[in-house]
């Protein structure tokens, strides 16, 4: 058991390292395969031993070996976050086939979180394959849930499409596609993800206006809130769902 958690941590850190490449390169329309990893400051290619997730960051004390420019702490944060969430998923879902959809969802959400936060886009190249593979895996593993998953994706998508059409400049089409994918992965507990995202979005929006950092008009990307809401729903969806329902007398 301990061994599989250690393995999940290592796999998570490695996937996190790949997510760093996606987060940096996808919005810049660069290939995620070639060229290999290089220092963003001096372009020096990284040797394999300077490119080990987490370990190299500590070993190099967060600096490029050639030019000495600091390497962003966020690379290490993404690797650690992915590793920790992979271990948590192993703890909750076991180490059988049921673990595959959560690992896929976690990876996609981490990429979406950071890309949307910085660039205000949710790339199709992440969300569409994740939605298709996620739905396929979920139905293969839990065939009896097929209708629930499809309805959850369709209703969430229709709801967000309506929001995007009613108030252009608010929700984007990227958000619409993302919530369809969330419905496919989460089923009925997608409600928890959406509710949490709106709640967090409102809280952060008000806090930023109060702090004077933003006017009421300036727009926050919604993908990061959906990502946090979806992670909460993935791990605590069922108990939170029951709480909400009992709250509304259901
Ligand atoms: Zn450098």
PDB file of C-alpha atoms and ligand atoms in Angstrom:
ATOM      1  CA  UNK A   1       0.000   0.000   0.000  1.00  0.00           C
ATOM      2  CA  UNK A   2       2.734   2.473   1.039  1.00  0.00           C
ATOM      3  CA  UNK A   3       4.685   1.424  -2.040  1.00  0.00           C
ATOM      4  CA  UNK A   4       1.811   2.263  -4.374  1.00  0.00           C
ATOM      5  CA  UNK A   5       1.463   5.701  -2.744  1.00  0.00           C
ATOM      6  CA  UNK A   6       5.182   6.359  -3.251  1.00  0.00           C
ATOM      7  CA  UNK A   7       4.815   5.245  -6.865  1.00  0.00           C
ATOM      8  CA  UNK A   8       1.785   7.538  -7.316  1.00  0.00           C
ATOM      9  CA  UNK A   9       3.771  10.445  -5.881  1.00  0.00           C
ATOM     10  CA  UNK A  10       6.629   9.853  -8.349  1.00  0.00           C
ATOM     11  CA  UNK A  11       4.234   9.449 -11.302  1.00  0.00           C
ATOM     12  CA  UNK A  12       2.377  12.589 -10.171  1.00  0.00           C
ATOM     13  CA  UNK A  13       5.601  14.632  -9.995  1.00  0.00           C
ATOM     14  CA  UNK A  14       6.569  13.414 -13.492  1.00  0.00           C
ATOM     15  CA  UNK A  15       3.112  14.226 -14.913  1.00  0.00           C
ATOM     16  CA  UNK A  16       3.331  17.599 -13.140  1.00  0.00           C
ATOM     17  CA  UNK A  17       6.617  18.224 -14.943  1.00  0.00           C
ATOM     18  CA  UNK A  18       4.875  17.481 -18.262  1.00  0.00           C
ATOM     19  CA  UNK A  19       1.970  19.764 -17.240  1.00  0.00           C
ATOM     20  CA  UNK A  20       4.516  22.566 -16.707  1.00  0.00           C
ATOM     21  CA  UNK A  21       5.567  22.151 -20.338  1.00  0.00           C
ATOM     22  CA  UNK A  22       1.903  22.252 -21.451  1.00  0.00           C
ATOM     23  CA  UNK A  23       1.118  25.282 -19.260  1.00  0.00           C
ATOM     24  CA  UNK A  24       4.068  27.221 -20.680  1.00  0.00           C
ATOM     25  CA  UNK A  25       3.932  26.154 -24.321  1.00  0.00           C
ATOM     26  CA  UNK A  26       0.270  25.513 -25.280  1.00  0.00           C
ATOM     27  CA  UNK A  27      -0.845  29.165 -24.933  1.00  0.00           C
ATOM     28  CA  UNK A  28       2.276  30.211 -26.885  1.00  0.00           C
ATOM     29  CA  UNK A  29       1.448  27.735 -29.669  1.00  0.00           C
ATOM     30  CA  UNK A  30       4.763  25.924 -29.221  1.00  0.00           C
ATOM     31  CA  UNK A  31       5.207  22.167 -29.638  1.00  0.00           C
ATOM     32  CA  UNK A  32       5.031  20.239 -26.361  1.00  0.00           C
ATOM     33  CA  UNK A  33       7.430  17.579 -27.694  1.00  0.00           C
ATOM     34  CA  UNK A  34      10.341  19.367 -29.354  1.00  0.00           C
ATOM     35  CA  UNK A  35      12.645  21.043 -28.519  1.00  0.00           C
ATOM     36  CA  UNK A  36      13.350  19.471 -25.119  1.00  0.00           C
ATOM     37  CA  UNK A  37      13.209  21.445 -21.877  1.00  0.00           C
ATOM     38  CA  UNK A  38      15.379  24.534 -21.810  1.00  0.00           C
ATOM     39  CA  UNK A  39      15.975  27.519 -19.552  1.00  0.00           C
ATOM     40  CA  UNK A  40      13.404  30.242 -20.384  1.00  0.00           C
ATOM     41  CA  UNK A  41      16.048  32.926 -19.668  1.00  0.00           C
ATOM     42  CA  UNK A  42      19.155  31.735 -21.571  1.00  0.00           C
ATOM     43  CA  UNK A  43      17.702  28.881 -23.690  1.00  0.00           C
ATOM     44  CA  UNK A  44      20.320  26.428 -22.362  1.00  0.00           C
ATOM     45  CA  UNK A  45      18.964  22.886 -22.862  1.00  0.00           C
ATOM     46  CA  UNK A  46      18.424  21.002 -19.602  1.00  0.00           C
ATOM     47  CA  UNK A  47      20.291  17.740 -19.138  1.00  0.00           C
ATOM     48  CA  UNK A  48      18.239  14.880 -17.736  1.00  0.00           C
ATOM     49  CA  UNK A  49      19.745  15.285 -14.269  1.00  0.00           C
ATOM     50  CA  UNK A  50      18.770  18.976 -14.197  1.00  0.00           C
ATOM     51  CA  UNK A  51      15.233  18.026 -15.222  1.00  0.00           C
ATOM     52  CA  UNK A  52      14.160  15.614 -12.479  1.00  0.00           C
ATOM     53  CA  UNK A  53      10.838  16.782 -11.022  1.00  0.00           C
ATOM     54  CA  UNK A  54      11.176  18.504  -7.613  1.00  0.00           C
ATOM     55  CA  UNK A  55      14.646  17.070  -6.926  1.00  0.00           C
ATOM     56  CA  UNK A  56      16.451  19.189  -9.541  1.00  0.00           C
ATOM     57  CA  UNK A  57      14.748  22.340  -8.301  1.00  0.00           C
ATOM     58  CA  UNK A  58      16.093  21.780  -4.790  1.00  0.00           C
ATOM     59  CA  UNK A  59      19.485  20.555  -6.069  1.00  0.00           C
ATOM     60  CA  UNK A  60      19.955  23.647  -8.299  1.00  0.00           C
ATOM     61  CA  UNK A  61      18.592  25.860  -5.482  1.00  0.00           C
ATOM     62  CA  UNK A  62      16.023  27.239  -7.935  1.00  0.00           C
ATOM     63  CA  UNK A  63      18.610  28.657 -10.353  1.00  0.00           C
ATOM     64  CA  UNK A  64      19.653  27.832 -13.927  1.00  0.00           C
ATOM     65  CA  UNK A  65      23.027  26.064 -13.925  1.00  0.00           C
ATOM     66  CA  UNK A  66      24.315  28.144 -16.857  1.00  0.00           C
ATOM     67  CA  UNK A  67      22.971  31.691 -16.458  1.00  0.00           C
ATOM     68  CA  UNK A  68      22.067  31.665 -12.752  1.00  0.00           C
ATOM     69  CA  UNK A  69      18.636  33.184 -13.429  1.00  0.00           C
ATOM     70  CA  UNK A  70      16.044  32.078 -10.876  1.00  0.00           C
ATOM     71  CA  UNK A  71      13.691  29.307 -12.026  1.00  0.00           C
ATOM     72  CA  UNK A  72      10.083  30.103 -11.130  1.00  0.00           C
ATOM     73  CA  UNK A  73       8.948  28.390  -7.924  1.00  0.00           C
ATOM     74  CA  UNK A  74       5.686  27.640  -9.755  1.00  0.00           C
ATOM     75  CA  UNK A  75       7.332  24.790 -11.683  1.00  0.00           C
ATOM     76  CA  UNK A  76       8.030  23.029  -8.405  1.00  0.00           C
ATOM     77  CA  UNK A  77       4.590  23.966  -7.032  1.00  0.00           C
ATOM     78  CA  UNK A  78       2.833  22.362 -10.030  1.00  0.00           C
ATOM     79  CA  UNK A  79       4.922  19.183  -9.658  1.00  0.00           C
ATOM     80  CA  UNK A  80       4.273  18.930  -5.928  1.00  0.00           C
ATOM     81  CA  UNK A  81       0.556  19.719  -6.318  1.00  0.00           C
ATOM     82  CA  UNK A  82       0.122  17.037  -8.979  1.00  0.00           C
ATOM     83  CA  UNK A  83       2.029  14.495  -6.878  1.00  0.00           C
ATOM     84  CA  UNK A  84      -0.030  15.210  -3.741  1.00  0.00           C
ATOM     85  CA  UNK A  85      -3.365  15.101  -5.593  1.00  0.00           C
ATOM     86  CA  UNK A  86      -2.373  11.797  -7.274  1.00  0.00           C
ATOM     87  CA  UNK A  87      -1.657  10.281  -3.840  1.00  0.00           C
ATOM     88  CA  UNK A  88      -4.970  11.630  -2.472  1.00  0.00           C
ATOM     89  CA  UNK A  89      -6.769  10.099  -5.474  1.00  0.00           C
ATOM     90  CA  UNK A  90      -5.068   6.741  -4.839  1.00  0.00           C
ATOM     91  CA  UNK A  91      -6.178   6.948  -1.207  1.00  0.00           C
ATOM     92  CA  UNK A  92      -9.792   7.644  -2.178  1.00  0.00           C
ATOM     93  CA  UNK A  93     -10.283   5.583  -5.344  1.00  0.00           C
ATOM     94  CA  UNK A  94      -7.876   2.686  -4.767  1.00  0.00           C
ATOM     95  CA  UNK A  95      -5.264   1.591  -7.264  1.00  0.00           C
ATOM     96  CA  UNK A  96      -7.513  -0.231  -9.750  1.00  0.00           C
ATOM     97  CA  UNK A  97      -9.003   0.987 -13.023  1.00  0.00           C
ATOM     98  CA  UNK A  98     -11.272   3.376 -11.052  1.00  0.00           C
ATOM     99  CA  UNK A  99      -8.203   5.531 -10.447  1.00  0.00           C
ATOM    100  CA  UNK A 100      -7.653   6.383 -14.133  1.00  0.00           C
ATOM    101  CA  UNK A 101     -10.472   8.931 -14.640  1.00  0.00           C
ATOM    102  CA  UNK A 102      -9.582  10.887 -11.457  1.00  0.00           C
ATOM    103  CA  UNK A 103      -5.893  11.068 -12.471  1.00  0.00           C
ATOM    104  CA  UNK A 104      -6.867  12.277 -15.950  1.00  0.00           C
ATOM    105  CA  UNK A 105      -9.275  14.855 -14.506  1.00  0.00           C
ATOM    106  CA  UNK A 106      -6.711  16.134 -11.970  1.00  0.00           C
ATOM    107  CA  UNK A 107      -4.075  16.558 -14.702  1.00  0.00           C
ATOM    108  CA  UNK A 108      -6.447  18.423 -17.026  1.00  0.00           C
ATOM    109  CA  UNK A 109      -7.683  20.679 -14.196  1.00  0.00           C
ATOM    110  CA  UNK A 110      -4.175  21.684 -13.109  1.00  0.00           C
ATOM    111  CA  UNK A 111      -3.292  22.671 -16.684  1.00  0.00           C
ATOM    112  CA  UNK A 112      -6.592  24.562 -17.118  1.00  0.00           C
ATOM    113  CA  UNK A 113      -6.170  26.337 -13.769  1.00  0.00           C
ATOM    114  CA  UNK A 114      -2.787  27.850 -14.584  1.00  0.00           C
ATOM    115  CA  UNK A 115      -3.342  28.519 -18.298  1.00  0.00           C
ATOM    116  CA  UNK A 116      -6.698  30.252 -17.803  1.00  0.00           C
ATOM    117  CA  UNK A 117      -5.376  32.241 -14.833  1.00  0.00           C
ATOM    118  CA  UNK A 118      -2.564  33.744 -16.904  1.00  0.00           C
ATOM    119  CA  UNK A 119      -3.869  33.776 -20.480  1.00  0.00           C
ATOM    120  CA  UNK A 120      -7.690  33.782 -20.146  1.00  0.00           C
ATOM    121  CA  UNK A 121      -8.043  30.746 -22.420  1.00  0.00           C
ATOM    122  CA  UNK A 122      -9.041  27.128 -21.847  1.00  0.00           C
ATOM    123  CA  UNK A 123      -7.363  25.206 -24.686  1.00  0.00           C
ATOM    124  CA  UNK A 124      -9.541  22.786 -26.672  1.00  0.00           C
ATOM    125  CA  UNK A 125      -6.496  20.555 -27.025  1.00  0.00           C
ATOM    126  CA  UNK A 126      -6.769  19.787 -23.290  1.00  0.00           C
ATOM    127  CA  UNK A 127     -10.518  19.840 -22.686  1.00  0.00           C
ATOM    128  CA  UNK A 128     -11.855  17.982 -25.744  1.00  0.00           C
ATOM    129  CA  UNK A 129      -9.620  14.883 -25.485  1.00  0.00           C
ATOM    130  CA  UNK A 130     -10.114  14.850 -21.694  1.00  0.00           C
ATOM    131  CA  UNK A 131     -13.904  14.941 -22.151  1.00  0.00           C
ATOM    132  CA  UNK A 132     -13.906  12.141 -24.746  1.00  0.00           C
ATOM    133  CA  UNK A 133     -11.446   9.845 -22.966  1.00  0.00           C
ATOM    134  CA  UNK A 134     -13.010  10.622 -19.582  1.00  0.00           C
ATOM    135  CA  UNK A 135     -16.514   9.719 -20.752  1.00  0.00           C
ATOM    136  CA  UNK A 136     -15.227   6.529 -22.403  1.00  0.00           C
ATOM    137  CA  UNK A 137     -13.324   5.438 -19.299  1.00  0.00           C
ATOM    138  CA  UNK A 138     -16.167   6.294 -16.927  1.00  0.00           C
ATOM    139  CA  UNK A 139     -18.708   4.306 -18.964  1.00  0.00           C
ATOM    140  CA  UNK A 140     -16.293   1.368 -19.332  1.00  0.00           C
ATOM    141  CA  UNK A 141     -15.735   1.272 -15.558  1.00  0.00           C
ATOM    142  CA  UNK A 142     -19.280   2.122 -14.394  1.00  0.00           C
ATOM    143  CA  UNK A 143     -21.609   1.218 -17.322  1.00  0.00           C
ATOM    144  CA  UNK A 144     -24.778   1.735 -15.253  1.00  0.00           C
ATOM    145  CA  UNK A 145     -23.984   5.481 -14.913  1.00  0.00           C
ATOM    146  CA  UNK A 146     -23.953   6.265 -18.653  1.00  0.00           C
ATOM    147  CA  UNK A 147     -27.217   8.222 -18.661  1.00  0.00           C
ATOM    148  CA  UNK A 148     -26.310  10.173 -15.506  1.00  0.00           C
ATOM    149  CA  UNK A 149     -22.922  11.183 -16.951  1.00  0.00           C
ATOM    150  CA  UNK A 150     -24.360  12.262 -20.311  1.00  0.00           C
ATOM    151  CA  UNK A 151     -27.174  14.258 -18.687  1.00  0.00           C
ATOM    152  CA  UNK A 152     -24.741  15.911 -16.240  1.00  0.00           C
ATOM    153  CA  UNK A 153     -22.500  17.000 -19.139  1.00  0.00           C
ATOM    154  CA  UNK A 154     -25.379  18.144 -21.358  1.00  0.00           C
ATOM    155  CA  UNK A 155     -27.260  20.089 -18.651  1.00  0.00           C
ATOM    156  CA  UNK A 156     -24.084  21.781 -17.353  1.00  0.00           C
ATOM    157  CA  UNK A 157     -23.089  22.709 -20.908  1.00  0.00           C
ATOM    158  CA  UNK A 158     -26.563  24.061 -21.756  1.00  0.00           C
ATOM    159  CA  UNK A 159     -26.617  26.127 -18.545  1.00  0.00           C
ATOM    160  CA  UNK A 160     -23.212  27.691 -19.256  1.00  0.00           C
ATOM    161  CA  UNK A 161     -24.050  28.235 -22.935  1.00  0.00           C
ATOM    162  CA  UNK A 162     -27.136  30.165 -21.829  1.00  0.00           C
ATOM    163  CA  UNK A 163     -24.980  32.254 -19.459  1.00  0.00           C
ATOM    164  CA  UNK A 164     -22.472  32.947 -22.251  1.00  0.00           C
ATOM    165  CA  UNK A 165     -25.242  34.038 -24.635  1.00  0.00           C
ATOM    166  CA  UNK A 166     -27.138  36.174 -22.094  1.00  0.00           C
ATOM    167  CA  UNK A 167     -24.047  38.073 -20.954  1.00  0.00           C
ATOM    168  CA  UNK A 168     -21.316  38.107 -23.612  1.00  0.00           C
ATOM    169  CA  UNK A 169     -17.910  38.863 -22.153  1.00  0.00           C
ATOM    170  CA  UNK A 170     -18.738  36.892 -19.008  1.00  0.00           C
ATOM    171  CA  UNK A 171     -18.566  33.133 -19.514  1.00  0.00           C
ATOM    172  CA  UNK A 172     -16.591  32.013 -22.545  1.00  0.00           C
ATOM    173  CA  UNK A 173     -17.142  29.060 -24.858  1.00  0.00           C
ATOM    174  CA  UNK A 174     -14.060  27.489 -23.220  1.00  0.00           C
ATOM    175  CA  UNK A 175     -15.960  27.442 -19.924  1.00  0.00           C
ATOM    176  CA  UNK A 176     -18.946  25.781 -21.670  1.00  0.00           C
ATOM    177  CA  UNK A 177     -16.772  22.949 -23.016  1.00  0.00           C
ATOM    178  CA  UNK A 178     -15.031  22.558 -19.663  1.00  0.00           C
ATOM    179  CA  UNK A 179     -18.282  22.075 -17.731  1.00  0.00           C
ATOM    180  CA  UNK A 180     -19.453  19.473 -20.260  1.00  0.00           C
ATOM    181  CA  UNK A 181     -16.234  17.574 -19.514  1.00  0.00           C
ATOM    182  CA  UNK A 182     -16.779  18.001 -15.753  1.00  0.00           C
ATOM    183  CA  UNK A 183     -20.286  16.527 -16.071  1.00  0.00           C
ATOM    184  CA  UNK A 184     -18.853  13.479 -17.873  1.00  0.00           C
ATOM    185  CA  UNK A 185     -16.321  12.874 -15.111  1.00  0.00           C
ATOM    186  CA  UNK A 186     -18.399  13.800 -12.058  1.00  0.00           C
ATOM    187  CA  UNK A 187     -21.990  12.881 -12.923  1.00  0.00           C
ATOM    188  CA  UNK A 188     -24.565  14.369 -10.562  1.00  0.00           C
ATOM    189  CA  UNK A 189     -21.922  15.789  -8.206  1.00  0.00           C
ATOM    190  CA  UNK A 190     -21.000  18.270 -10.967  1.00  0.00           C
ATOM    191  CA  UNK A 191     -23.584  20.424  -9.114  1.00  0.00           C
ATOM    192  CA  UNK A 192     -21.087  20.690  -6.239  1.00  0.00           C
ATOM    193  CA  UNK A 193     -18.343  21.779  -8.665  1.00  0.00           C
ATOM    194  CA  UNK A 194     -20.479  24.501 -10.281  1.00  0.00           C
ATOM    195  CA  UNK A 195     -21.933  25.762  -6.982  1.00  0.00           C
ATOM    196  CA  UNK A 196     -18.449  25.970  -5.441  1.00  0.00           C
ATOM    197  CA  UNK A 197     -17.067  27.751  -8.520  1.00  0.00           C
ATOM    198  CA  UNK A 198     -19.779  30.458  -8.417  1.00  0.00           C
ATOM    199  CA  UNK A 199     -19.351  30.886  -4.663  1.00  0.00           C
ATOM    200  CA  UNK A 200     -15.548  31.188  -4.916  1.00  0.00           C
ATOM    201  CA  UNK A 201     -15.805  33.468  -7.951  1.00  0.00           C
ATOM    202  CA  UNK A 202     -18.133  35.820  -6.078  1.00  0.00           C
ATOM    203  CA  UNK A 203     -15.960  35.821  -2.939  1.00  0.00           C
ATOM    204  CA  UNK A 204     -12.709  36.457  -4.828  1.00  0.00           C
ATOM    205  CA  UNK A 205     -14.368  39.091  -7.024  1.00  0.00           C
ATOM    206  CA  UNK A 206     -15.694  41.002  -4.012  1.00  0.00           C
ATOM    207  CA  UNK A 207     -12.371  40.650  -2.175  1.00  0.00           C
ATOM    208  CA  UNK A 208     -10.433  42.047  -5.163  1.00  0.00           C
ATOM    209  CA  UNK A 209     -12.801  45.004  -5.546  1.00  0.00           C
ATOM    210  CA  UNK A 210     -12.559  45.682  -1.802  1.00  0.00           C
ATOM    211  CA  UNK A 211      -8.754  45.548  -2.017  1.00  0.00           C
ATOM    212  CA  UNK A 212      -8.904  48.065  -4.861  1.00  0.00           C
ATOM    213  CA  UNK A 213      -7.153  45.704  -7.238  1.00  0.00           C
ATOM    214  CA  UNK A 214      -9.984  45.492  -9.714  1.00  0.00           C
ATOM    215  CA  UNK A 215     -12.976  47.451 -10.861  1.00  0.00           C
ATOM    216  CA  UNK A 216     -16.407  45.847 -10.925  1.00  0.00           C
ATOM    217  CA  UNK A 217     -16.172  45.677 -14.706  1.00  0.00           C
ATOM    218  CA  UNK A 218     -12.846  43.895 -15.147  1.00  0.00           C
ATOM    219  CA  UNK A 219     -13.245  40.218 -15.741  1.00  0.00           C
ATOM    220  CA  UNK A 220     -11.788  37.274 -13.841  1.00  0.00           C
ATOM    221  CA  UNK A 221     -11.144  34.011 -15.687  1.00  0.00           C
ATOM    222  CA  UNK A 222     -13.690  31.421 -14.490  1.00  0.00           C
ATOM    223  CA  UNK A 223     -11.683  28.278 -15.322  1.00  0.00           C
ATOM    224  CA  UNK A 224      -9.602  28.364 -12.124  1.00  0.00           C
ATOM    225  CA  UNK A 225     -12.770  28.477  -9.986  1.00  0.00           C
ATOM    226  CA  UNK A 226     -14.265  25.579 -11.961  1.00  0.00           C
ATOM    227  CA  UNK A 227     -11.026  23.631 -11.478  1.00  0.00           C
ATOM    228  CA  UNK A 228     -11.078  24.118  -7.693  1.00  0.00           C
ATOM    229  CA  UNK A 229     -14.807  23.310  -7.547  1.00  0.00           C
ATOM    230  CA  UNK A 230     -14.289  20.155  -9.614  1.00  0.00           C
ATOM    231  CA  UNK A 231     -11.468  18.946  -7.351  1.00  0.00           C
ATOM    232  CA  UNK A 232     -13.690  19.491  -4.311  1.00  0.00           C
ATOM    233  CA  UNK A 233     -16.502  17.588  -6.048  1.00  0.00           C
ATOM    234  CA  UNK A 234     -14.116  14.768  -7.038  1.00  0.00           C
ATOM    235  CA  UNK A 235     -13.016  14.169  -3.457  1.00  0.00           C
ATOM    236  CA  UNK A 236     -16.044  15.256  -1.390  1.00  0.00           C
ATOM    237  CA  UNK A 237     -18.857  15.401  -3.967  1.00  0.00           C
ATOM    238  CA  UNK A 238     -21.237  12.843  -2.481  1.00  0.00           C
ATOM    239  CA  UNK A 239     -21.267  14.093   1.159  1.00  0.00           C
ATOM    240  CA  UNK A 240     -21.465  17.756   0.042  1.00  0.00           C
ATOM    241  CA  UNK A 241     -24.295  16.895  -2.351  1.00  0.00           C
ATOM    242  CA  UNK A 242     -26.288  15.352   0.517  1.00  0.00           C
ATOM    243  CA  UNK A 243     -25.641  18.474   2.628  1.00  0.00           C
ATOM    244  CA  UNK A 244     -26.895  20.802  -0.122  1.00  0.00           C
ATOM    245  CA  UNK A 245     -29.968  18.648  -0.702  1.00  0.00           C
ATOM    246  CA  UNK A 246     -30.862  18.510   3.005  1.00  0.00           C
ATOM    247  CA  UNK A 247     -30.285  22.288   3.147  1.00  0.00           C
ATOM    248  CA  UNK A 248     -32.975  22.777   0.511  1.00  0.00           C
ATOM    249  CA  UNK A 249     -35.255  20.223   2.131  1.00  0.00           C
ATOM    250  CA  UNK A 250     -34.719  17.655  -0.648  1.00  0.00           C
TER     251      UNK A 250
HETATM  252 ZN1  LIG B   1      19.584  29.879 -17.998  1.00  0.00          ZN
END
